[in-house]
Short mmCIF file of C-alpha atoms in Angstrom, two decimals:
data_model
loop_
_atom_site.label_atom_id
_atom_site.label_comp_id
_atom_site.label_asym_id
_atom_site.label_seq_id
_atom_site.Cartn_x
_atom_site.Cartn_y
_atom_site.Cartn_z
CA UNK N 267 101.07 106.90 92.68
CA UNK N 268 102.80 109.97 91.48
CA UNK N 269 101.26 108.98 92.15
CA UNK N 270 97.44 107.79 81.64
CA UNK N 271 92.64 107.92 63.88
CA UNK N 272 93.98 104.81 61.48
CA UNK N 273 93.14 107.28 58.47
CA UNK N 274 96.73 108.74 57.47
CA UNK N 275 97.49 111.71 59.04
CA UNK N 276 95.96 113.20 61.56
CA UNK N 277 92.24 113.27 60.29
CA UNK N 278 89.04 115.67 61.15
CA UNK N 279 87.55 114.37 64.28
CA UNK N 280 84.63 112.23 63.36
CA UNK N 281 81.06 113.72 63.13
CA UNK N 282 79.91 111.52 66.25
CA UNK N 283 82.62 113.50 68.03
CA UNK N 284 81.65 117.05 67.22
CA UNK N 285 80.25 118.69 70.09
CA UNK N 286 79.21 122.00 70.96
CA UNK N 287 80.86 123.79 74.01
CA UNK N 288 77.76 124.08 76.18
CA UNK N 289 77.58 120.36 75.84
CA UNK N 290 80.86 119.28 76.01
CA UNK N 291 81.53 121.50 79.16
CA UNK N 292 78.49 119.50 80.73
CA UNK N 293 80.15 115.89 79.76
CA UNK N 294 83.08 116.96 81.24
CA UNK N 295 81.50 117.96 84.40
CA UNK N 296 80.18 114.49 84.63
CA UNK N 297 83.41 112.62 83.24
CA UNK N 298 84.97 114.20 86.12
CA UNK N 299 82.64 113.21 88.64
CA UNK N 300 81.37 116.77 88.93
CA UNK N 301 84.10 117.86 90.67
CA UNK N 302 84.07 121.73 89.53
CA UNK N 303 85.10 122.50 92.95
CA UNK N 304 88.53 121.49 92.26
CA UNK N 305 89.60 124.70 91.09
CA UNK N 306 89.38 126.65 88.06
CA UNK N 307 92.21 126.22 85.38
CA UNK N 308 94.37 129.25 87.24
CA UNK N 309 98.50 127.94 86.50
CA UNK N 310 97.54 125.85 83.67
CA UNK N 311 99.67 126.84 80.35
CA UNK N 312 97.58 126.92 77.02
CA UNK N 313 99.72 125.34 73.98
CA UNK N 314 100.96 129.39 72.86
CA UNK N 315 103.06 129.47 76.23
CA UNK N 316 105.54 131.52 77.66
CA UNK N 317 107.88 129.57 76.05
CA UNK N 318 106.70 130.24 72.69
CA UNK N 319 103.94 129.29 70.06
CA UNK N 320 106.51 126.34 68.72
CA UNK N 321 106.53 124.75 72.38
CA UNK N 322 104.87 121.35 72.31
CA UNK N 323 102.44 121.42 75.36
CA UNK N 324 102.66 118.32 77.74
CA UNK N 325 100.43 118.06 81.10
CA UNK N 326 101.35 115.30 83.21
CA UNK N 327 100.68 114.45 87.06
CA UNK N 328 104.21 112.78 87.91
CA UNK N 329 105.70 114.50 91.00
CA UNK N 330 108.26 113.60 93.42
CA UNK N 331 110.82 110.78 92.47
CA UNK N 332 108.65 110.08 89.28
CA UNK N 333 108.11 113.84 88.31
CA UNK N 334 111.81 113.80 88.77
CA UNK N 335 112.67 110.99 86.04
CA UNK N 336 109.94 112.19 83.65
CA UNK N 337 112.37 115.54 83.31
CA UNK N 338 115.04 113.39 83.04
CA UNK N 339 113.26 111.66 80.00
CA UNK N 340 112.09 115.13 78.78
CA UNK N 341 115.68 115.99 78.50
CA UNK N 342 116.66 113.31 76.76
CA UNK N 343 114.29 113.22 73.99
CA UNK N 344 114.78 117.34 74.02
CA UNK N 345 118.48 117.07 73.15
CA UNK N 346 117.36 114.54 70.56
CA UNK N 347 118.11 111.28 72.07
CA UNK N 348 119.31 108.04 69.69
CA UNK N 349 119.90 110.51 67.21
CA UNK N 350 116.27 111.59 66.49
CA UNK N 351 115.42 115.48 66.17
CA UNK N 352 114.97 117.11 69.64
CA UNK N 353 111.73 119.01 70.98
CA UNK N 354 111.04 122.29 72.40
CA UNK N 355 108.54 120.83 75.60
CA UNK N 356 106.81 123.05 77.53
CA UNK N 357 105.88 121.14 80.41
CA UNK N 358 103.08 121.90 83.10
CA UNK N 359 102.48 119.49 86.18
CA UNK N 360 98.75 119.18 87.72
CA UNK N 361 98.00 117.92 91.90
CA UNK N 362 96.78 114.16 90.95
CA UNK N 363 93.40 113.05 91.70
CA UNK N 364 90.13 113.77 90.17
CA UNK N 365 91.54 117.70 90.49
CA UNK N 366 93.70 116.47 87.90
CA UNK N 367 91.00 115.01 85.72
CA UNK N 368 88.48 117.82 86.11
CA UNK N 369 91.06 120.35 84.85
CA UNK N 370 91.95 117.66 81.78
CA UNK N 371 88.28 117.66 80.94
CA UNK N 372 87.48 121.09 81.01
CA UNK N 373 90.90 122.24 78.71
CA UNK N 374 88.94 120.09 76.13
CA UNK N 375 85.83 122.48 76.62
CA UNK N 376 87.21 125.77 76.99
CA UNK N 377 89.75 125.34 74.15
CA UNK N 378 92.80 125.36 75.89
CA UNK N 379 93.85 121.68 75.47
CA UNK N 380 97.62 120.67 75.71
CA UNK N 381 99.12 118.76 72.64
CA UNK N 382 99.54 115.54 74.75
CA UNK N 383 98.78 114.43 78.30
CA UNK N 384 99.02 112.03 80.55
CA UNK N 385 95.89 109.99 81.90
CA UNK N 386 95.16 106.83 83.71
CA UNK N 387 94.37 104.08 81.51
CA UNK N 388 91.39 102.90 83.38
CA UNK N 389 89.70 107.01 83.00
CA UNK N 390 89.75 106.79 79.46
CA UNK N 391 86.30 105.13 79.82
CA UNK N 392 85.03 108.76 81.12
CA UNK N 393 86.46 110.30 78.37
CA UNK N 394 87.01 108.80 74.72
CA UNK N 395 82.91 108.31 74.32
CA UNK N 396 82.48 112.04 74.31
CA UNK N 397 85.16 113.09 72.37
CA UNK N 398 86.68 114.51 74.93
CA UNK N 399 90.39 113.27 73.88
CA UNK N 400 91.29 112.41 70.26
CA UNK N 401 92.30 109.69 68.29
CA UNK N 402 95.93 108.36 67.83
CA UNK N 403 97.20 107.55 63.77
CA UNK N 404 98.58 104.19 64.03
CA UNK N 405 100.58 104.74 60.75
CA UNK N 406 102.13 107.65 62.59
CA UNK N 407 102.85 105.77 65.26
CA UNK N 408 104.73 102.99 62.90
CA UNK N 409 106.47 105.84 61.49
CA UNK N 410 108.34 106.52 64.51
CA UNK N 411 108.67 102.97 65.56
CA UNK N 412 105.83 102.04 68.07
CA UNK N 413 103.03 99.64 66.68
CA UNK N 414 100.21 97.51 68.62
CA UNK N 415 102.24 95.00 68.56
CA UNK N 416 104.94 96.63 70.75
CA UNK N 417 102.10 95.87 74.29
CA UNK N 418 100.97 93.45 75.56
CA UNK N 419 97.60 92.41 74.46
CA UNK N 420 95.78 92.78 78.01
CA UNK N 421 96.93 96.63 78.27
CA UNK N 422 96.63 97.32 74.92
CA UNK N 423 93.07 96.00 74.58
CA UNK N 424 91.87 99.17 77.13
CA UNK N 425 93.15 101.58 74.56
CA UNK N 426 90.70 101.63 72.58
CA UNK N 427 87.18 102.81 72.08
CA UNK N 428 84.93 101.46 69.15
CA UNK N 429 87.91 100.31 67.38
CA UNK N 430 89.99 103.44 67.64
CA UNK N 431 92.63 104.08 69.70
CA UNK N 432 92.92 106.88 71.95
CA UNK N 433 95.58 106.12 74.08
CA UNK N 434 99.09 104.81 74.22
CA UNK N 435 100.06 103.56 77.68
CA UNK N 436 103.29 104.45 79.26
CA UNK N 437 103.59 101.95 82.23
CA UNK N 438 102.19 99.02 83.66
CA UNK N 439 101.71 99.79 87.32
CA UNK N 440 100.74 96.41 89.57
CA UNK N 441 99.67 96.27 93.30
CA UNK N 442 102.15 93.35 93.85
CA UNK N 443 104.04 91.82 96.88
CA UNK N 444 107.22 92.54 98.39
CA UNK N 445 109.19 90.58 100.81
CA UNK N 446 111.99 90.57 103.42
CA UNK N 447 114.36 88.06 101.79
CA UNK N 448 116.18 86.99 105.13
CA UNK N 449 112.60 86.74 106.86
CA UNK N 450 110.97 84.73 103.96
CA UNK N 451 114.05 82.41 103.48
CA UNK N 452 113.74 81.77 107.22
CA UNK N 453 110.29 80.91 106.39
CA UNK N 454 110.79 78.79 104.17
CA UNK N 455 109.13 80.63 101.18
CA UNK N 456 112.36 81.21 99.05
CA UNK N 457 112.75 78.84 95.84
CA UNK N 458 116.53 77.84 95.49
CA UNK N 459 117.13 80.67 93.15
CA UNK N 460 116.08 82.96 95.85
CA UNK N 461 112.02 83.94 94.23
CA UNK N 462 109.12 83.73 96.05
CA UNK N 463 107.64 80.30 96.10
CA UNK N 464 104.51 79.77 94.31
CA UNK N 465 101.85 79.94 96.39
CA UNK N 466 98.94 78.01 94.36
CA UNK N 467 95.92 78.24 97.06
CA UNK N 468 94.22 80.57 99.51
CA UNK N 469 95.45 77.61 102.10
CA UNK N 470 99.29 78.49 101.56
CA UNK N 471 98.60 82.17 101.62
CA UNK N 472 97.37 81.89 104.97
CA UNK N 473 100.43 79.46 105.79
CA UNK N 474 102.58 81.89 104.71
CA UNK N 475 101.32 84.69 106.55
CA UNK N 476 101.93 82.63 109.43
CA UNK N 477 105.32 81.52 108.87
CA UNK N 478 106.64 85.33 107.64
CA UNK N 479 104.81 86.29 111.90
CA UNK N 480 107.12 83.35 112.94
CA UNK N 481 110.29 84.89 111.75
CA UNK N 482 109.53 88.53 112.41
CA UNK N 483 107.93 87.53 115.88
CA UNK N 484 105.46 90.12 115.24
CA UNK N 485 103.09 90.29 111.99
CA UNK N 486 103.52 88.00 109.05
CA UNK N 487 101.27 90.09 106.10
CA UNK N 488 101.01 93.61 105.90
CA UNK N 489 98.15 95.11 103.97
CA UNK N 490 97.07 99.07 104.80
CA UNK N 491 93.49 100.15 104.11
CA UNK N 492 91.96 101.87 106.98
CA UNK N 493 90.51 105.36 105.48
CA UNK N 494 91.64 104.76 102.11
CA UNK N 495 89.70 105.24 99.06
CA UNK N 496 91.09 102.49 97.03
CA UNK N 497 93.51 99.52 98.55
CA UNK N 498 90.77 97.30 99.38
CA UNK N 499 89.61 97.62 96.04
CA UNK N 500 93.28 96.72 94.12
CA UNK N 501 93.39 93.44 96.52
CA UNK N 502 89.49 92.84 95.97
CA UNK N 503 89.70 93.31 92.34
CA UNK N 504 92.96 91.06 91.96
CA UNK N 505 91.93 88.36 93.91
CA UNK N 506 88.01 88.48 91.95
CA UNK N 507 89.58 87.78 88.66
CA UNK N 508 91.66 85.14 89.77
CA UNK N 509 88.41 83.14 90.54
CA UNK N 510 87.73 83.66 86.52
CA UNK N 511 84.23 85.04 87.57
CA UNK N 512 82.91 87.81 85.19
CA UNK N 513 82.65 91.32 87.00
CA UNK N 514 81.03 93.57 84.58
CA UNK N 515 79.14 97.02 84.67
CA UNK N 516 76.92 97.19 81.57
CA UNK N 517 75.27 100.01 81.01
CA UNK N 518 71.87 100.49 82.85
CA UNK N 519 72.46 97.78 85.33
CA UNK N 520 72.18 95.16 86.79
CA UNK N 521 75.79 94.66 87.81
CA UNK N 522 77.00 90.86 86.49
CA UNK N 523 79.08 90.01 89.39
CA UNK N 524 79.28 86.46 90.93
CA UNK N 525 78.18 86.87 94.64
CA UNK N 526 79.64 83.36 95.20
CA UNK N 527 82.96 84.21 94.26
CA UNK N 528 83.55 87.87 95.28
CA UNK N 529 81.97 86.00 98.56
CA UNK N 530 84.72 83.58 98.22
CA UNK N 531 87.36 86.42 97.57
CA UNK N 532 86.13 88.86 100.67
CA UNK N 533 86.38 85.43 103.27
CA UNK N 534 89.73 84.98 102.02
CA UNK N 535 90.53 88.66 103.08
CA UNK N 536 88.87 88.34 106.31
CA UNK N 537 90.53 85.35 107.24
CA UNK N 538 94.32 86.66 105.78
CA UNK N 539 93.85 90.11 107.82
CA UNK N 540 92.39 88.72 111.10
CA UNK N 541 94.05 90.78 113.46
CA UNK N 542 96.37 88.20 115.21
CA UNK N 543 98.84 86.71 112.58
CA UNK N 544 98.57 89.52 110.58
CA UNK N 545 96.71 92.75 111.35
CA UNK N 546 93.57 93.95 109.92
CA UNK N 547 93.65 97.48 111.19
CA UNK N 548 96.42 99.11 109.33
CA UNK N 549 96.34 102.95 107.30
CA UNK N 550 98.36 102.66 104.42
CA UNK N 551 101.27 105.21 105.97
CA UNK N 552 100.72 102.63 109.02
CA UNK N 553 101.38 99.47 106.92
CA UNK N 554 104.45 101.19 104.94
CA UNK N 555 105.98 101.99 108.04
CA UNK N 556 105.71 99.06 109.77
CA UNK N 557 107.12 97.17 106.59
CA UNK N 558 110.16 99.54 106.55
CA UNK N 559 110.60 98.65 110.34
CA UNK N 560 110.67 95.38 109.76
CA UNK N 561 107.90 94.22 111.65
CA UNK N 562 106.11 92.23 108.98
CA UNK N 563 107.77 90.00 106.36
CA UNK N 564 105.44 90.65 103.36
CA UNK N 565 103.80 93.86 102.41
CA UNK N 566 100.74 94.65 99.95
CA UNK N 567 101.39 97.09 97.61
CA UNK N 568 102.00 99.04 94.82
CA UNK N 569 105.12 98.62 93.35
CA UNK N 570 105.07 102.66 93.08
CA UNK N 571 106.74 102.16 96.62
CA UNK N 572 109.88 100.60 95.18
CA UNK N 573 111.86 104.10 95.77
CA UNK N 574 110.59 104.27 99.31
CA UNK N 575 111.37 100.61 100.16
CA UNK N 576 114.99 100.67 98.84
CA UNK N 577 115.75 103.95 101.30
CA UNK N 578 114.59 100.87 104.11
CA UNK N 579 117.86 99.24 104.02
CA UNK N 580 115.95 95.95 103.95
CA UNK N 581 117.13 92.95 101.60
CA UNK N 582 113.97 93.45 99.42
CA UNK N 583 112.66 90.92 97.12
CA UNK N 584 109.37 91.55 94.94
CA UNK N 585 106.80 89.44 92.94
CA UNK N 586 103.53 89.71 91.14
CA UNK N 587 100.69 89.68 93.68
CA UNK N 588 100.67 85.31 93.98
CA UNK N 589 98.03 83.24 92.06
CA UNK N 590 95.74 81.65 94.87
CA UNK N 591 92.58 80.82 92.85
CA UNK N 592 92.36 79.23 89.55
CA UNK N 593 93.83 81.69 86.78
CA UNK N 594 97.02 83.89 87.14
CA UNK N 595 95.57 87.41 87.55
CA UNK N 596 97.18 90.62 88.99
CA UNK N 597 95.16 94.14 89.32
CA UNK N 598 96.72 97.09 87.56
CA UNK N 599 96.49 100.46 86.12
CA UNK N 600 98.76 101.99 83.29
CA UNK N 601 99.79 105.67 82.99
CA UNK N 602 99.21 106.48 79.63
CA UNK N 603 99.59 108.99 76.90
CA UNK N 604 96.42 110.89 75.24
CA UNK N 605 95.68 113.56 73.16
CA UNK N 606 93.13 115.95 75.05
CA UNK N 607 90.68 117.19 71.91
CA UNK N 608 91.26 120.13 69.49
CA UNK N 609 88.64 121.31 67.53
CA UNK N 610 91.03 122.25 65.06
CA UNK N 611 94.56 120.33 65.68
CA UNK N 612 97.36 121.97 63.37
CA UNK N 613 98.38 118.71 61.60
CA UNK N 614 102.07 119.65 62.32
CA UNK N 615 102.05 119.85 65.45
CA UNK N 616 99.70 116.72 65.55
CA UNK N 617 102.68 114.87 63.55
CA UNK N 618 104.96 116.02 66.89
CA UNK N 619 102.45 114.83 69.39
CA UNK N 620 102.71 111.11 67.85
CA UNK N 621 106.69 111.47 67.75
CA UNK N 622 106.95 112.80 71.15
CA UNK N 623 105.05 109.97 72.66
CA UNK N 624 107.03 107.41 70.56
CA UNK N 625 110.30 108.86 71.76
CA UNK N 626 109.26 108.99 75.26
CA UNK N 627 108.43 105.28 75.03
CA UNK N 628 111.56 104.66 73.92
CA UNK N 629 113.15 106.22 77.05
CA UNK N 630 111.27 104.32 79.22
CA UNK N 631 114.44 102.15 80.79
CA UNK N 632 114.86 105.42 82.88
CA UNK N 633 111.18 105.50 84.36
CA UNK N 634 111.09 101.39 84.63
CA UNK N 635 114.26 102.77 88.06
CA UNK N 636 111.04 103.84 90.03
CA UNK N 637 109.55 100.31 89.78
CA UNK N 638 106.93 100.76 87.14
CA UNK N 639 107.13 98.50 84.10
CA UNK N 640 107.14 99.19 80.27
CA UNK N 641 104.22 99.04 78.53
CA UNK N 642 106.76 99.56 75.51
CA UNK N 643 108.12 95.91 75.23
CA UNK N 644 111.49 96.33 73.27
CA UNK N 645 112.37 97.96 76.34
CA UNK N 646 111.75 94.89 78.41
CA UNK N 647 114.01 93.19 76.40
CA UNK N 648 117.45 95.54 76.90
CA UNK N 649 120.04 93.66 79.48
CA UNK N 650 119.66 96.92 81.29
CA UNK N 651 116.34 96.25 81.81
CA UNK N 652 117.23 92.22 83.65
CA UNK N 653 119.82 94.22 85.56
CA UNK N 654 117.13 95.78 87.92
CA UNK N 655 116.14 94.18 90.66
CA UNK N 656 114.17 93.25 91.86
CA UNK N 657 111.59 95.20 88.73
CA UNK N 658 112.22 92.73 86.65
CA UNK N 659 110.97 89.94 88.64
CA UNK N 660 107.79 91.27 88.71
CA UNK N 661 107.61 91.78 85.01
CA UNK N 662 105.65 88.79 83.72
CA UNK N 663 102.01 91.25 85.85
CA UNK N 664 101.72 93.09 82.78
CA UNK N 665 100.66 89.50 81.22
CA UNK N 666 97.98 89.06 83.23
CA UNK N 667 97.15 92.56 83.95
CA UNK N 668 93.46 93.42 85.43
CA UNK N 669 92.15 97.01 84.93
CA UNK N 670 88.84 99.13 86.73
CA UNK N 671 85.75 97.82 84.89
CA UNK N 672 85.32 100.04 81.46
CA UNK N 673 83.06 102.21 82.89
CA UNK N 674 82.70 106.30 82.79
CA UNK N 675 82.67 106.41 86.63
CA UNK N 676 85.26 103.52 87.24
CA UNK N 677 89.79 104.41 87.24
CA UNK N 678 92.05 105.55 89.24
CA UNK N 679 90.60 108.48 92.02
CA UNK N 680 87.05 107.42 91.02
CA UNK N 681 84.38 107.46 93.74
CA UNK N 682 84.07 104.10 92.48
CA UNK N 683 86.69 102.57 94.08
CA UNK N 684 86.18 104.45 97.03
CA UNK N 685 82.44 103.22 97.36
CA UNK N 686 83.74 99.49 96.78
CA UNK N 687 86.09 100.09 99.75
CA UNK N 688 84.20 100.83 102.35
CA UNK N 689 81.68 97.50 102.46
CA UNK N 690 85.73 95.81 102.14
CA UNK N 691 87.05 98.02 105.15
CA UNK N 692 84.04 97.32 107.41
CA UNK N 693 84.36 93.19 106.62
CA UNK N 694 88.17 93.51 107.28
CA UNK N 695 87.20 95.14 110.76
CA UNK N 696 84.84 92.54 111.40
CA UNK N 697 81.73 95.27 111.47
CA UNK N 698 79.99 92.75 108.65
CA UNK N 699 80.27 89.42 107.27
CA UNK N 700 81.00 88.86 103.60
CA UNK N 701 78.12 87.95 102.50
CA UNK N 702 76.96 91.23 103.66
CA UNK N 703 79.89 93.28 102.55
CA UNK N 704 79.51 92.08 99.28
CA UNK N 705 75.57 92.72 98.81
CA UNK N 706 77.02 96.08 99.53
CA UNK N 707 79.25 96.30 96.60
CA UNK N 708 76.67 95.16 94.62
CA UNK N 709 73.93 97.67 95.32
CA UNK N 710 76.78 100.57 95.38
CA UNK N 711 77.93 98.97 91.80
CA UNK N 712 74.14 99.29 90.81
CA UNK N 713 73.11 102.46 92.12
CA UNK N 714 76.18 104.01 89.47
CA UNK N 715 74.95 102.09 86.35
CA UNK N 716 71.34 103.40 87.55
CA UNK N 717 72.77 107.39 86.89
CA UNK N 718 72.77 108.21 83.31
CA UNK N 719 76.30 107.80 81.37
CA UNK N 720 76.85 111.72 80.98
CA UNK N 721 79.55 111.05 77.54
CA UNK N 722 76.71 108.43 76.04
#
C-alpha cells in the first residue's frame, strides 16, 4: 500500500481530551509504538507554510501511482470541481509505516498539526482515546453532502470512538484474489458470465489450487509471505472471521480467540501452501513476480496491486477473497481522513477541513482507477464506476469488510501484525504444527494486552 463533534460547529475539544504537552508527547510515543527513532519532524510543513497562512494543510502517505492520482484529485477540487469553491492545498507527503504515524502523533504534541490527514482506519484505535486527533461535525459534514449513511455500515462502525466520530474513511482496501482468466476457464473455475465460481468450502479451495497447477503446469495458488510483517496476518485474519469465531483483545487480557477455529483456519493454510501444488515458500516480490510470469493461475493479494498487474499483459480477472467457511468475510483496511488535534482550531478553517474531505470524497471515481474502492457510496453507483474492470467485481468486500482488532497496538505497520506472522510463517514452512503456531499467537496476543494502554 501506497502503500486513514455532533455539536454544531466545530466545538471546544471535550475536557476528557485536554491534555498537557508532557503527557500527550508521552501517549504519542506509545500510540506510535515508541518509535522516536523514526526521525524528528525535519521536512514536515506546519499549517502557516510557505505557501501562505490561508493554505489548508493536508499530510498524506500516498506515493507512486496513488500519490500520483491523489494530486490529480487535489487539482480537481482546487480549481473547484462540480462547481463548488476551490482550495488553496498545501500538500506534504510522509515515508509510510509507523515513521509515518510517529511523525502524525507527535505534530499533535508539539503543536504543529496539519488541518487534515490521512490515517489508516484500523490506527485510529492508537489515537482517538487520547485525544490525539479530533472530532468530525456530522452536521458539517451534511452540509457539504456526506452523511453516515453515505458507508457502509461495517467501515463506518470503526470510525468512531465513544460515540464520536473521528474519522471519515476514504477507501476500502481488500486483500482479495486475482486470476488468469484463460488459466481459470481452462480450469474450469469460470461461471458462464466469465466470474470466479463460488468456491463454498476449504475442500474446493484446495481443488482449485490444483486445477489452476494443471493449466499453468507449474503452481496453481500463489500467496507471498516469507519475511513479511503482515500477509500471513490479512489471509489469517480473513479466513478467522469467516469461521464466525469471536477474535477479540479486551483490555488487560486474556485474548478471546477460539483455538479450535484459528486451529481450523492455520490447517487450512498449511494444507493450501504445501509446497507441491502450490508453494509455501514465496516473498511477496517472489509471489508478484511469479504471478506476472504466469506461472501460477491465482494470486493472494491486495488489490493495491491492480496497477502493477495490468502492466502484466495478462487477461486479469479479480474477486473478493472466496467464502470457504460459514459466513462471507473478507479482511480489509480503509485509508481514511482525520483531523490531527489543535488545541485551539480556528473554526474557519475547521469549516474547510470538513469541506475539503467531502469534496475529496466526491472525487473518488479517480482514486477507485488504482483498484481501491469507495468508501463514499454514491460513487459506487456512477456507470463510470461499472465500467472498470475488473474493480468493480470486487466491490460487494466492502460489505463484509474485516478490520485489525480495535486495539491501540493493532493497524496497519503495527508490530502486531508482524508478531501474528511469524508463528503463521513458521507453520506455512512446516517448522510447527498449528496447534502450536496458534498457542503462539495467543501468548504474543496476550503478552500486548498485558502492557498498559498508553492513550487509556
Amino acid at each position: 500500500m501506497s502503500s486513514r463533534s455532533p455539536a454544531q460547529g466545530p466545538a471546544a475539544p471535550d475536557p476528557v481530551h485536554r491534555l498537557s504537552r508532557r503527557r500527550l508527547l508521552r501517549h504519542t510515543m506509545a500510540a506510535a509504538g515508541g518509535l522516536l527513532a523514526a526521525g524528528p519532524l525535519s521536512g514536515c510543513v506546519s499549517p502557516a507554510s510557505a505557501s501562505g497562512a490561508s493554505s489548508l494543510s493536508v499530510w498524506d502517505l500516498f506515493q507512486g501511482g496513488d500519490g500520483m492520482l491523489m494530486d490529480e484529485m487535489i487539482e480537481a477540487v482546487s480549481k473547484g470541481a462540480g462547481g463548488a469553491e476551490g482550495f488553496e492545498v498545501d500538500r506534504t507527503i510522509l515515508d509510510w509505516g509507523p515513521s509515518y504515524y510517529t511523525k502524525l502523533a507527535m505534530s499533535a504534541a508539539g503543536g504543529r498539526a496539519s488541518d487534515v490527514a490521512a490515517m489508516h482506519l484500523s490506527r485510529l484505535a492508537g489515537y482517538a482515546p487520547g485525544g490525539l486527533v479530533d472530532p468530525f461535525d456530522l452536521d458539517l459534514l451534511a452540509e457539504f453532502g456526506v452523511a453516515a449513511e453515505d458507508f457502509t455500515p461495517t467501515v463506518w462502525s470503526r470510525t468512531r470512538h465513544e460515540g464520536t466520530v473521528y474519522a471519515i474513511p476514504l477507501d476500502v482496501h481488500p486483500f482479495i484474489v486475482f486470476y488468469d482468466k484463460e488459466a481459470a476457464e481452462k480450469a474450469g473455475l469460470l461461471t458462464t458470465s466469465g466470474e470466479l465460481v463460488a468456491m463454498g468450502s476449504p475442500e474446493a479451495l484446495l481443488e482449485a489450487g490444483k486445477a489452476l497447477a494443471g493449466t499453468t503446469g507449474e503452481a496453481g495458488i500463489l500467496f507471498g509471505h516469507v519475511t513479511d510483517t503482515a500477509q500471513n496476518w490479512r489471509l489469517f485474519a480473513g479466513l478467522y472471521a469467516q469461521t464466525g469465531a469471536e477474535f477479540a483483545l479486551p483490555d488487560g487480557g486474556p485474548p478471546k480467540i477460539d483455538v479450535d477455529a484459528a486451529v481450523r483456519v492455520v490447517t487450512l493454510m498449511t494444507r493450501l501452501f504445501d509446497g507441491k501444488t502450490n508453494p509455501n515458500n514465496l516473498d511477496y516480490n517472489g509471489a508478484l513476480a511469479a504471478f506476472t510470469s504466469g506461472r501460477g493461475g491465482m494470486a493472494m493479494l491486495g488489490e493495491w496491486e491492480l496497477p502493477t498487474l495490468k502492466k502484466s499483459g495478462l487477461d486479469l480477472g479479480a474477486a473478493p477473497f472466496p467464502q470457504v467457511f460459514e459466513e462471507p468475510a473478507v479482511y480489509t483496511d480503509s485509508h481514511s481522513f482525520v483531523l490531527p488535534h489543535q488545541d485551539d482550531p480556528d473554526p474557519a478553517r475547521r469549516r474547510e477541513a470538513h469541506r475539503y474531505v467531502a469534496e475529496i470524497l466526491k472525487q473518488s471515481l479517480t482514486w477507485a482507477s488504482a483498484g481501491h474502492i469507495p468508501a463514499y457510496q454514491p460513487v459506487l453507483a456512477e456507470p463510470g464506476y461499472a465500467a472498470l474492470d475488473p474493480q468493480s467485481s470486487y466491490a460487494d468486500a466492502a460489505e463484509v469488510a474485516v478490520l485489525d482488532p480495535p486495539n491501540w497496538f493493532a493497524g496497519a505497520g503495527s508490530n502486531f501484525q508482524n508478531r501474528m506472522c511469524q508463528p503463521l510463517q513458521s507453520a506455512l514452512l512446516g517448522n510447527t504444527t498449528p496447534e502450536k503456531a496458534v498457542r503462539q499467537m495467543v501468548r504474543e496476543a496476550d503478552t500486548l494486552l498485558r502492557q498498559p494502554d498508553p492513550v487509556a
